[in-house]
Amino acid sequence: MTSSSTLPDTLELGYSFCPNDTFIFHALHAGLVRGPLPVREVLEDVQTLNEWAVQGRLPMTKISYRAYFEVMEQYVALRAGGALGRGVGPLIVTRGSVDDLNGKVVASPGALTTAELLLRMVFPQVEVVRMRYDEVMPAVQRGEYQGQGVDAGLIIHESRFTFQNYGLTKRLDLGQWWEQDTGLPLPLGAILVRRDLPLDTQRGLNAAVRASLDYAYAHPDAARTYIRQHALEMSDAVMQAHIDLYVNEFSLDVGDEGERAVQELYRRAASLGAVRPGEQPLFVDV
């Protein structure tokens, strides 16, 4: 895609079922705010969206920052709509006391998640068994997954509010570790658009995502049914806590501090050999 004449009539937009995403994108999806072209929702779990981005499947998509570093040649991040912050990090949970996870088996929500990247920064010798994020806590509770022993779990999204219901104990808050080590907010997820979309379209989509979030803040009840429809078995209190935690000022614009945080995560991932260093700009030039 190199000119507006080659743009599709409708742009597919991938995001997760999580309340923070449905809160942010409801107004754009419902046509309550305008973008450079209409969007069609494609809802999937984040790990599936990560894998689809590697395949270049969607022109606009939510993605883990760890996965973004794999697809920077094809995609660029919007400044709006992402998930960064303090107190938002993934947790390592166990059934009991586990002193050192090196050499232990940890249930992970996916190889391309920011959570697993952080896990490997702290415990480089850890072993992982991967599964969908909502299967992690039951696996730790049972102590096994598909016949393999599980010593701990790496939990994300709303699981940080419910792990005690499974009799689990917080071993380490990886977001807190990151904040103490870097002094920066933790980058979790970004909204990407294809780099071959015209720059004015990229800018228009960034403005549309921000407008959609502005609408959500101004009309907090407008998206409630839509959010509830996709929130699985989540209670209203957990649903609201999820939104309050993961939607913040960095969701409106990543800002200078957010950019520094993403650059630092990228630098550390490259130093671990997890990703290749690159020269592409991280964010849309607005």
PDB file of C-alpha atoms in Angstrom:
ATOM      1  CA  MET A   1       0.000   0.000   0.000  1.00  0.00           C
ATOM      2  CA  THR A   2       1.678   3.181  -1.143  1.00  0.00           C
ATOM      3  CA  SER A   3      -1.171   5.617  -1.802  1.00  0.00           C
ATOM      4  CA  SER A   4      -4.667   6.378  -0.572  1.00  0.00           C
ATOM      5  CA  SER A   5      -6.094   4.915  -3.808  1.00  0.00           C
ATOM      6  CA  THR A   6      -4.923   1.475  -2.729  1.00  0.00           C
ATOM      7  CA  LEU A   7      -6.487   1.604   0.754  1.00  0.00           C
ATOM      8  CA  PRO A   8      -9.180  -0.965   1.553  1.00  0.00           C
ATOM      9  CA  ASP A   9     -12.771   0.113   2.150  1.00  0.00           C
ATOM     10  CA  THR A  10     -12.554  -1.196   5.728  1.00  0.00           C
ATOM     11  CA  LEU A  11      -9.480  -1.723   7.877  1.00  0.00           C
ATOM     12  CA  GLU A  12      -9.268  -4.839  10.048  1.00  0.00           C
ATOM     13  CA  LEU A  13      -8.307  -3.930  13.624  1.00  0.00           C
ATOM     14  CA  GLY A  14      -7.174  -6.695  15.956  1.00  0.00           C
ATOM     15  CA  TYR A  15      -7.416  -6.361  19.732  1.00  0.00           C
ATOM     16  CA  SER A  16      -8.024  -8.574  22.722  1.00  0.00           C
ATOM     17  CA  PHE A  17     -11.143  -9.437  24.701  1.00  0.00           C
ATOM     18  CA  CYS A  18      -9.644  -7.693  27.752  1.00  0.00           C
ATOM     19  CA  PRO A  19     -11.595  -4.768  29.269  1.00  0.00           C
ATOM     20  CA  ASN A  20      -8.809  -2.261  28.642  1.00  0.00           C
ATOM     21  CA  ASP A  21      -8.920  -2.949  24.886  1.00  0.00           C
ATOM     22  CA  THR A  22     -12.697  -3.073  24.543  1.00  0.00           C
ATOM     23  CA  PHE A  23     -12.931   0.141  26.611  1.00  0.00           C
ATOM     24  CA  ILE A  24     -10.452   1.934  24.343  1.00  0.00           C
ATOM     25  CA  PHE A  25     -11.758   0.710  20.990  1.00  0.00           C
ATOM     26  CA  HIS A  26     -15.530   0.588  21.514  1.00  0.00           C
ATOM     27  CA  ALA A  27     -16.218   4.072  20.149  1.00  0.00           C
ATOM     28  CA  LEU A  28     -14.017   3.530  17.076  1.00  0.00           C
ATOM     29  CA  HIS A  29     -15.517   0.094  16.421  1.00  0.00           C
ATOM     30  CA  ALA A  30     -19.065   1.427  16.870  1.00  0.00           C
ATOM     31  CA  GLY A  31     -18.546   4.407  14.568  1.00  0.00           C
ATOM     32  CA  LEU A  32     -18.962   6.925  17.387  1.00  0.00           C
ATOM     33  CA  VAL A  33     -15.707   8.606  16.370  1.00  0.00           C
ATOM     34  CA  ARG A  34     -14.319   8.936  12.875  1.00  0.00           C
ATOM     35  CA  GLY A  35     -11.051   7.695  11.490  1.00  0.00           C
ATOM     36  CA  PRO A  36      -9.467   7.872   8.043  1.00  0.00           C
ATOM     37  CA  LEU A  37     -11.501   4.777   7.098  1.00  0.00           C
ATOM     38  CA  PRO A  38     -13.949   2.441   8.882  1.00  0.00           C
ATOM     39  CA  VAL A  39     -12.547  -0.387  11.001  1.00  0.00           C
ATOM     40  CA  ARG A  40     -13.760  -3.926  11.565  1.00  0.00           C
ATOM     41  CA  GLU A  41     -12.973  -5.551  14.901  1.00  0.00           C
ATOM     42  CA  VAL A  42     -11.062  -8.834  15.025  1.00  0.00           C
ATOM     43  CA  LEU A  43     -11.019 -10.021  18.640  1.00  0.00           C
ATOM     44  CA  GLU A  44      -8.443 -12.598  19.739  1.00  0.00           C
ATOM     45  CA  ASP A  45      -6.168 -13.315  22.693  1.00  0.00           C
ATOM     46  CA  VAL A  46      -2.910 -11.355  22.655  1.00  0.00           C
ATOM     47  CA  GLN A  47      -0.643 -14.325  21.934  1.00  0.00           C
ATOM     48  CA  THR A  48      -2.696 -15.127  18.802  1.00  0.00           C
ATOM     49  CA  LEU A  49      -2.441 -11.478  17.739  1.00  0.00           C
ATOM     50  CA  ASN A  50       1.318 -11.638  18.344  1.00  0.00           C
ATOM     51  CA  GLU A  51       1.595 -14.671  16.067  1.00  0.00           C
ATOM     52  CA  TRP A  52      -0.625 -13.097  13.428  1.00  0.00           C
ATOM     53  CA  ALA A  53       1.565  -9.979  13.393  1.00  0.00           C
ATOM     54  CA  VAL A  54       4.608 -12.131  12.628  1.00  0.00           C
ATOM     55  CA  GLN A  55       2.598 -13.410   9.656  1.00  0.00           C
ATOM     56  CA  GLY A  56       1.610  -9.843   8.683  1.00  0.00           C
ATOM     57  CA  ARG A  57      -2.031 -10.867   8.800  1.00  0.00           C
ATOM     58  CA  LEU A  58      -3.719  -7.640   9.996  1.00  0.00           C
ATOM     59  CA  PRO A  59      -3.051  -4.047   8.905  1.00  0.00           C
ATOM     60  CA  MET A  60      -3.686  -2.723  12.457  1.00  0.00           C
ATOM     61  CA  THR A  61      -3.340  -4.738  15.641  1.00  0.00           C
ATOM     62  CA  LYS A  62      -2.725  -4.847  19.361  1.00  0.00           C
ATOM     63  CA  ILE A  63       0.534  -6.617  20.176  1.00  0.00           C
ATOM     64  CA  SER A  64       2.939  -7.264  23.028  1.00  0.00           C
ATOM     65  CA  TYR A  65       5.981  -4.984  22.922  1.00  0.00           C
ATOM     66  CA  ARG A  66       8.172  -8.085  22.933  1.00  0.00           C
ATOM     67  CA  ALA A  67       6.432  -9.255  19.759  1.00  0.00           C
ATOM     68  CA  TYR A  68       6.653  -5.778  18.225  1.00  0.00           C
ATOM     69  CA  PHE A  69      10.432  -6.076  18.240  1.00  0.00           C
ATOM     70  CA  GLU A  70      10.065  -9.059  15.893  1.00  0.00           C
ATOM     71  CA  VAL A  71       7.967  -7.216  13.303  1.00  0.00           C
ATOM     72  CA  MET A  72       9.411  -3.708  13.208  1.00  0.00           C
ATOM     73  CA  GLU A  73      10.229  -3.971   9.506  1.00  0.00           C
ATOM     74  CA  GLN A  74       6.521  -4.378   8.677  1.00  0.00           C
ATOM     75  CA  TYR A  75       4.797  -2.399  11.453  1.00  0.00           C
ATOM     76  CA  VAL A  76       5.144   0.833  13.412  1.00  0.00           C
ATOM     77  CA  ALA A  77       3.545   1.615  16.790  1.00  0.00           C
ATOM     78  CA  LEU A  78       0.897   4.273  17.279  1.00  0.00           C
ATOM     79  CA  ARG A  79       1.466   6.714  20.097  1.00  0.00           C
ATOM     80  CA  ALA A  80      -2.089   6.159  21.391  1.00  0.00           C
ATOM     81  CA  GLY A  81      -3.918   3.058  22.617  1.00  0.00           C
ATOM     82  CA  GLY A  82      -1.037   1.142  24.154  1.00  0.00           C
ATOM     83  CA  ALA A  83      -0.522  -0.307  27.611  1.00  0.00           C
ATOM     84  CA  LEU A  84       2.355   1.057  29.655  1.00  0.00           C
ATOM     85  CA  GLY A  85       2.508   2.094  33.256  1.00  0.00           C
ATOM     86  CA  ARG A  86       3.565   1.510  36.817  1.00  0.00           C
ATOM     87  CA  GLY A  87       2.084  -1.237  38.944  1.00  0.00           C
ATOM     88  CA  VAL A  88       0.925  -3.049  35.804  1.00  0.00           C
ATOM     89  CA  GLY A  89       3.524  -5.772  35.500  1.00  0.00           C
ATOM     90  CA  PRO A  90       3.147  -9.527  35.192  1.00  0.00           C
ATOM     91  CA  LEU A  91       3.450 -11.581  38.358  1.00  0.00           C
ATOM     92  CA  ILE A  92       5.228 -14.844  39.076  1.00  0.00           C
ATOM     93  CA  VAL A  93       3.033 -17.007  41.300  1.00  0.00           C
ATOM     94  CA  THR A  94       3.631 -20.343  43.032  1.00  0.00           C
ATOM     95  CA  ARG A  95       1.713 -22.824  45.166  1.00  0.00           C
ATOM     96  CA  GLY A  96       4.238 -22.404  47.962  1.00  0.00           C
ATOM     97  CA  SER A  97       7.698 -21.012  48.604  1.00  0.00           C
ATOM     98  CA  VAL A  98      10.177 -21.321  45.710  1.00  0.00           C
ATOM     99  CA  ASP A  99      13.480 -19.531  46.304  1.00  0.00           C
ATOM    100  CA  ASP A 100      15.172 -19.742  42.893  1.00  0.00           C
ATOM    101  CA  LEU A 101      13.297 -20.369  39.660  1.00  0.00           C
ATOM    102  CA  ASN A 102      16.418 -21.056  37.600  1.00  0.00           C
ATOM    103  CA  GLY A 103      16.075 -24.638  36.408  1.00  0.00           C
ATOM    104  CA  LYS A 104      12.404 -24.728  37.423  1.00  0.00           C
ATOM    105  CA  VAL A 105       9.431 -24.999  35.048  1.00  0.00           C
ATOM    106  CA  VAL A 106       7.253 -21.906  34.731  1.00  0.00           C
ATOM    107  CA  ALA A 107       3.905 -21.791  32.942  1.00  0.00           C
ATOM    108  CA  SER A 108       4.113 -18.929  30.427  1.00  0.00           C
ATOM    109  CA  PRO A 109       1.397 -17.151  28.419  1.00  0.00           C
ATOM    110  CA  GLY A 110       3.548 -17.118  25.291  1.00  0.00           C
ATOM    111  CA  ALA A 111       7.030 -16.808  23.819  1.00  0.00           C
ATOM    112  CA  LEU A 112       6.298 -13.371  22.321  1.00  0.00           C
ATOM    113  CA  THR A 113       4.839 -11.826  25.477  1.00  0.00           C
ATOM    114  CA  THR A 114       6.618  -9.037  27.313  1.00  0.00           C
ATOM    115  CA  ALA A 115       6.027 -11.118  30.439  1.00  0.00           C
ATOM    116  CA  GLU A 116       8.255 -13.984  29.265  1.00  0.00           C
ATOM    117  CA  LEU A 117      10.971 -11.544  28.200  1.00  0.00           C
ATOM    118  CA  LEU A 118      11.012 -10.060  31.712  1.00  0.00           C
ATOM    119  CA  LEU A 119      11.032 -13.536  33.240  1.00  0.00           C
ATOM    120  CA  ARG A 120      14.171 -14.395  31.280  1.00  0.00           C
ATOM    121  CA  MET A 121      15.849 -11.147  32.326  1.00  0.00           C
ATOM    122  CA  VAL A 122      15.472 -12.119  35.988  1.00  0.00           C
ATOM    123  CA  PHE A 123      15.806 -15.903  35.715  1.00  0.00           C
ATOM    124  CA  PRO A 124      17.867 -16.654  32.575  1.00  0.00           C
ATOM    125  CA  GLN A 125      17.997 -20.409  33.231  1.00  0.00           C
ATOM    126  CA  VAL A 126      14.274 -20.905  33.681  1.00  0.00           C
ATOM    127  CA  GLU A 127      12.375 -23.537  31.701  1.00  0.00           C
ATOM    128  CA  VAL A 128       8.941 -22.663  30.336  1.00  0.00           C
ATOM    129  CA  VAL A 129       5.855 -24.519  29.230  1.00  0.00           C
ATOM    130  CA  ARG A 130       3.564 -22.313  27.167  1.00  0.00           C
ATOM    131  CA  MET A 131      -0.209 -22.086  27.193  1.00  0.00           C
ATOM    132  CA  ARG A 132      -3.028 -19.546  26.837  1.00  0.00           C
ATOM    133  CA  TYR A 133      -2.863 -16.950  29.619  1.00  0.00           C
ATOM    134  CA  ASP A 134      -6.094 -18.091  31.330  1.00  0.00           C
ATOM    135  CA  GLU A 135      -4.751 -21.653  31.630  1.00  0.00           C
ATOM    136  CA  VAL A 136      -1.688 -20.599  33.666  1.00  0.00           C
ATOM    137  CA  MET A 137      -3.242 -20.357  37.148  1.00  0.00           C
ATOM    138  CA  PRO A 138      -5.089 -23.707  36.925  1.00  0.00           C
ATOM    139  CA  ALA A 139      -1.816 -25.315  35.752  1.00  0.00           C
ATOM    140  CA  VAL A 140       0.087 -23.935  38.737  1.00  0.00           C
ATOM    141  CA  GLN A 141      -2.713 -24.964  41.075  1.00  0.00           C
ATOM    142  CA  ARG A 142      -2.555 -28.542  39.738  1.00  0.00           C
ATOM    143  CA  GLY A 143       1.237 -28.547  39.515  1.00  0.00           C
ATOM    144  CA  GLU A 144       1.155 -29.858  35.950  1.00  0.00           C
ATOM    145  CA  TYR A 145       0.169 -29.086  32.378  1.00  0.00           C
ATOM    146  CA  GLN A 146      -0.448 -31.861  29.866  1.00  0.00           C
ATOM    147  CA  GLY A 147       1.603 -34.251  31.961  1.00  0.00           C
ATOM    148  CA  GLN A 148       4.537 -31.889  32.558  1.00  0.00           C
ATOM    149  CA  GLY A 149       5.325 -30.650  36.062  1.00  0.00           C
ATOM    150  CA  VAL A 150       4.825 -26.930  36.709  1.00  0.00           C
ATOM    151  CA  ASP A 151       6.621 -25.119  39.553  1.00  0.00           C
ATOM    152  CA  ALA A 152       5.361 -21.566  39.008  1.00  0.00           C
ATOM    153  CA  GLY A 153       3.270 -19.433  36.694  1.00  0.00           C
ATOM    154  CA  LEU A 154       3.655 -16.175  34.840  1.00  0.00           C
ATOM    155  CA  ILE A 155       0.324 -14.349  35.014  1.00  0.00           C
ATOM    156  CA  ILE A 156      -0.940 -11.316  33.088  1.00  0.00           C
ATOM    157  CA  HIS A 157      -4.149  -9.337  32.508  1.00  0.00           C
ATOM    158  CA  GLU A 158      -6.899  -9.775  35.099  1.00  0.00           C
ATOM    159  CA  SER A 159      -5.130 -12.755  36.678  1.00  0.00           C
ATOM    160  CA  ARG A 160      -3.244 -10.378  38.963  1.00  0.00           C
ATOM    161  CA  PHE A 161      -6.579  -9.680  40.692  1.00  0.00           C
ATOM    162  CA  THR A 162      -7.682 -13.297  41.074  1.00  0.00           C
ATOM    163  CA  PHE A 163      -4.620 -15.512  41.704  1.00  0.00           C
ATOM    164  CA  GLN A 164      -5.400 -15.808  45.416  1.00  0.00           C
ATOM    165  CA  ASN A 165      -8.656 -17.546  44.484  1.00  0.00           C
ATOM    166  CA  TYR A 166      -6.481 -20.433  43.265  1.00  0.00           C
ATOM    167  CA  GLY A 167      -4.536 -20.649  46.527  1.00  0.00           C
ATOM    168  CA  LEU A 168      -1.437 -19.157  44.881  1.00  0.00           C
ATOM    169  CA  THR A 169       1.239 -16.887  46.330  1.00  0.00           C
ATOM    170  CA  LYS A 170       2.967 -13.969  44.610  1.00  0.00           C
ATOM    171  CA  ARG A 171       6.649 -14.851  44.173  1.00  0.00           C
ATOM    172  CA  LEU A 172       7.743 -11.716  42.297  1.00  0.00           C
ATOM    173  CA  ASP A 173       6.153  -8.677  40.675  1.00  0.00           C
ATOM    174  CA  LEU A 174       8.144  -8.327  37.450  1.00  0.00           C
ATOM    175  CA  GLY A 175       6.779  -4.849  36.820  1.00  0.00           C
ATOM    176  CA  GLN A 176       8.014  -3.703  40.207  1.00  0.00           C
ATOM    177  CA  TRP A 177      11.413  -5.260  39.463  1.00  0.00           C
ATOM    178  CA  TRP A 178      11.548  -3.371  36.130  1.00  0.00           C
ATOM    179  CA  GLU A 179      10.551  -0.057  37.710  1.00  0.00           C
ATOM    180  CA  GLN A 180      13.156  -0.364  40.466  1.00  0.00           C
ATOM    181  CA  ASP A 181      15.887  -1.384  38.023  1.00  0.00           C
ATOM    182  CA  THR A 182      15.179   1.243  35.353  1.00  0.00           C
ATOM    183  CA  GLY A 183      13.138   3.991  36.999  1.00  0.00           C
ATOM    184  CA  LEU A 184      10.798   3.766  33.998  1.00  0.00           C
ATOM    185  CA  PRO A 185       7.211   2.608  33.411  1.00  0.00           C
ATOM    186  CA  LEU A 186       6.802  -0.897  32.025  1.00  0.00           C
ATOM    187  CA  PRO A 187       5.836  -1.261  28.342  1.00  0.00           C
ATOM    188  CA  LEU A 188       3.331  -4.089  27.906  1.00  0.00           C
ATOM    189  CA  GLY A 189       1.377  -3.683  24.685  1.00  0.00           C
ATOM    190  CA  ALA A 190       1.220  -1.421  21.636  1.00  0.00           C
ATOM    191  CA  ILE A 191      -1.142  -0.721  18.756  1.00  0.00           C
ATOM    192  CA  LEU A 192       0.608  -1.267  15.445  1.00  0.00           C
ATOM    193  CA  VAL A 193      -0.173  -0.231  11.889  1.00  0.00           C
ATOM    194  CA  ARG A 194       1.576  -1.383   8.750  1.00  0.00           C
ATOM    195  CA  ARG A 195       4.482   0.828   7.742  1.00  0.00           C
ATOM    196  CA  ASP A 196       3.377   0.724   4.099  1.00  0.00           C
ATOM    197  CA  LEU A 197       0.155   2.584   4.924  1.00  0.00           C
ATOM    198  CA  PRO A 198       0.409   6.237   3.863  1.00  0.00           C
ATOM    199  CA  LEU A 199       1.755   8.490   6.625  1.00  0.00           C
ATOM    200  CA  ASP A 200      -1.424  10.578   6.679  1.00  0.00           C
ATOM    201  CA  THR A 201      -3.426   7.370   7.242  1.00  0.00           C
ATOM    202  CA  GLN A 202      -1.097   6.314  10.070  1.00  0.00           C
ATOM    203  CA  ARG A 203      -1.514   9.720  11.691  1.00  0.00           C
ATOM    204  CA  GLY A 204      -5.274   9.616  11.178  1.00  0.00           C
ATOM    205  CA  LEU A 205      -5.499   6.199  12.841  1.00  0.00           C
ATOM    206  CA  ASN A 206      -3.452   7.442  15.793  1.00  0.00           C
ATOM    207  CA  ALA A 207      -5.832  10.407  16.167  1.00  0.00           C
ATOM    208  CA  ALA A 208      -8.857   8.099  15.849  1.00  0.00           C
ATOM    209  CA  VAL A 209      -7.622   5.770  18.614  1.00  0.00           C
ATOM    210  CA  ARG A 210      -7.020   8.739  20.900  1.00  0.00           C
ATOM    211  CA  ALA A 211     -10.475  10.116  20.061  1.00  0.00           C
ATOM    212  CA  SER A 212     -12.000   6.723  20.846  1.00  0.00           C
ATOM    213  CA  LEU A 213     -10.373   6.740  24.286  1.00  0.00           C
ATOM    214  CA  ASP A 214     -11.424  10.356  24.870  1.00  0.00           C
ATOM    215  CA  TYR A 215     -14.992   9.303  24.057  1.00  0.00           C
ATOM    216  CA  ALA A 216     -14.770   6.384  26.497  1.00  0.00           C
ATOM    217  CA  TYR A 217     -13.658   8.712  29.299  1.00  0.00           C
ATOM    218  CA  ALA A 218     -16.399  11.231  28.470  1.00  0.00           C
ATOM    219  CA  HIS A 219     -19.138   8.553  28.207  1.00  0.00           C
ATOM    220  CA  PRO A 220     -18.113   5.831  30.703  1.00  0.00           C
ATOM    221  CA  ASP A 221     -21.379   3.901  30.399  1.00  0.00           C
ATOM    222  CA  ALA A 222     -21.453   3.783  26.600  1.00  0.00           C
ATOM    223  CA  ALA A 223     -19.146   0.796  26.296  1.00  0.00           C
ATOM    224  CA  ARG A 224     -20.298  -1.117  29.381  1.00  0.00           C
ATOM    225  CA  THR A 225     -22.401  -3.713  27.529  1.00  0.00           C
ATOM    226  CA  TYR A 226     -19.680  -4.227  24.914  1.00  0.00           C
ATOM    227  CA  ILE A 227     -17.002  -4.680  27.586  1.00  0.00           C
ATOM    228  CA  ARG A 228     -19.184  -7.062  29.609  1.00  0.00           C
ATOM    229  CA  GLN A 229     -19.956  -9.106  26.476  1.00  0.00           C
ATOM    230  CA  HIS A 230     -16.271  -9.996  26.084  1.00  0.00           C
ATOM    231  CA  ALA A 231     -15.116 -10.087  29.714  1.00  0.00           C
ATOM    232  CA  LEU A 232     -15.676 -13.839  30.178  1.00  0.00           C
ATOM    233  CA  GLU A 233     -16.483 -14.661  33.834  1.00  0.00           C
ATOM    234  CA  MET A 234     -14.951 -11.469  35.187  1.00  0.00           C
ATOM    235  CA  SER A 235     -16.869  -9.705  37.963  1.00  0.00           C
ATOM    236  CA  ASP A 236     -17.821  -6.060  37.466  1.00  0.00           C
ATOM    237  CA  ALA A 237     -15.311  -5.056  40.156  1.00  0.00           C
ATOM    238  CA  VAL A 238     -12.443  -6.917  38.479  1.00  0.00           C
ATOM    239  CA  MET A 239     -13.501  -5.573  35.086  1.00  0.00           C
ATOM    240  CA  GLN A 240     -13.333  -1.982  36.352  1.00  0.00           C
ATOM    241  CA  ALA A 241     -10.064  -2.588  38.213  1.00  0.00           C
ATOM    242  CA  HIS A 242      -8.601  -3.938  34.979  1.00  0.00           C
ATOM    243  CA  ILE A 243      -9.556  -0.765  33.090  1.00  0.00           C
ATOM    244  CA  ASP A 244      -8.352   1.522  35.877  1.00  0.00           C
ATOM    245  CA  LEU A 245      -4.957  -0.209  35.964  1.00  0.00           C
ATOM    246  CA  TYR A 246      -4.143  -0.662  32.290  1.00  0.00           C
ATOM    247  CA  VAL A 247      -5.728   2.476  30.775  1.00  0.00           C
ATOM    248  CA  ASN A 248      -3.871   5.620  31.823  1.00  0.00           C
ATOM    249  CA  GLU A 249      -2.095   8.710  30.515  1.00  0.00           C
ATOM    250  CA  PHE A 250       0.281   6.550  28.466  1.00  0.00           C
ATOM    251  CA  SER A 251      -2.763   5.172  26.628  1.00  0.00           C
ATOM    252  CA  LEU A 252      -3.573   8.678  25.375  1.00  0.00           C
ATOM    253  CA  ASP A 253       0.008   9.279  24.267  1.00  0.00           C
ATOM    254  CA  VAL A 254       3.118   7.270  25.015  1.00  0.00           C
ATOM    255  CA  GLY A 255       5.016  10.483  25.783  1.00  0.00           C
ATOM    256  CA  ASP A 256       8.755  10.995  26.138  1.00  0.00           C
ATOM    257  CA  GLU A 257       9.011   8.803  29.231  1.00  0.00           C
ATOM    258  CA  GLY A 258       7.088   6.005  27.570  1.00  0.00           C
ATOM    259  CA  GLU A 259       9.348   6.202  24.512  1.00  0.00           C
ATOM    260  CA  ARG A 260      12.411   5.912  26.731  1.00  0.00           C
ATOM    261  CA  ALA A 261      10.872   2.876  28.423  1.00  0.00           C
ATOM    262  CA  VAL A 262      10.233   1.136  25.099  1.00  0.00           C
ATOM    263  CA  GLN A 263      13.736   1.960  23.894  1.00  0.00           C
ATOM    264  CA  GLU A 264      15.193   0.483  27.099  1.00  0.00           C
ATOM    265  CA  LEU A 265      13.117  -2.684  26.800  1.00  0.00           C
ATOM    266  CA  TYR A 266      14.280  -3.032  23.201  1.00  0.00           C
ATOM    267  CA  ARG A 267      17.919  -2.449  24.183  1.00  0.00           C
ATOM    268  CA  ARG A 268      17.777  -5.074  26.919  1.00  0.00           C
ATOM    269  CA  ALA A 269      16.017  -7.581  24.675  1.00  0.00           C
ATOM    270  CA  ALA A 270      18.749  -7.103  22.068  1.00  0.00           C
ATOM    271  CA  SER A 271      21.506  -7.448  24.677  1.00  0.00           C
ATOM    272  CA  LEU A 272      19.989 -10.793  25.708  1.00  0.00           C
ATOM    273  CA  GLY A 273      20.084 -11.909  22.086  1.00  0.00           C
ATOM    274  CA  ALA A 274      16.291 -12.204  22.112  1.00  0.00           C
ATOM    275  CA  VAL A 275      15.842  -9.762  19.190  1.00  0.00           C
ATOM    276  CA  ARG A 276      17.952  -8.264  16.437  1.00  0.00           C
ATOM    277  CA  PRO A 277      19.014  -4.609  16.804  1.00  0.00           C
ATOM    278  CA  GLY A 278      17.378  -2.334  14.240  1.00  0.00           C
ATOM    279  CA  GLU A 279      17.218   1.278  13.099  1.00  0.00           C
ATOM    280  CA  GLN A 280      13.507   1.681  12.344  1.00  0.00           C
ATOM    281  CA  PRO A 281      11.622   4.465  14.201  1.00  0.00           C
ATOM    282  CA  LEU A 282       9.569   2.935  17.026  1.00  0.00           C
ATOM    283  CA  PHE A 283       6.532   5.244  16.761  1.00  0.00           C
ATOM    284  CA  VAL A 284       4.463   6.996  14.112  1.00  0.00           C
ATOM    285  CA  ASP A 285       5.722  10.500  13.413  1.00  0.00           C
ATOM    286  CA  VAL A 286       2.793  12.715  14.338  1.00  0.00           C
TER     287      VAL A 286
END
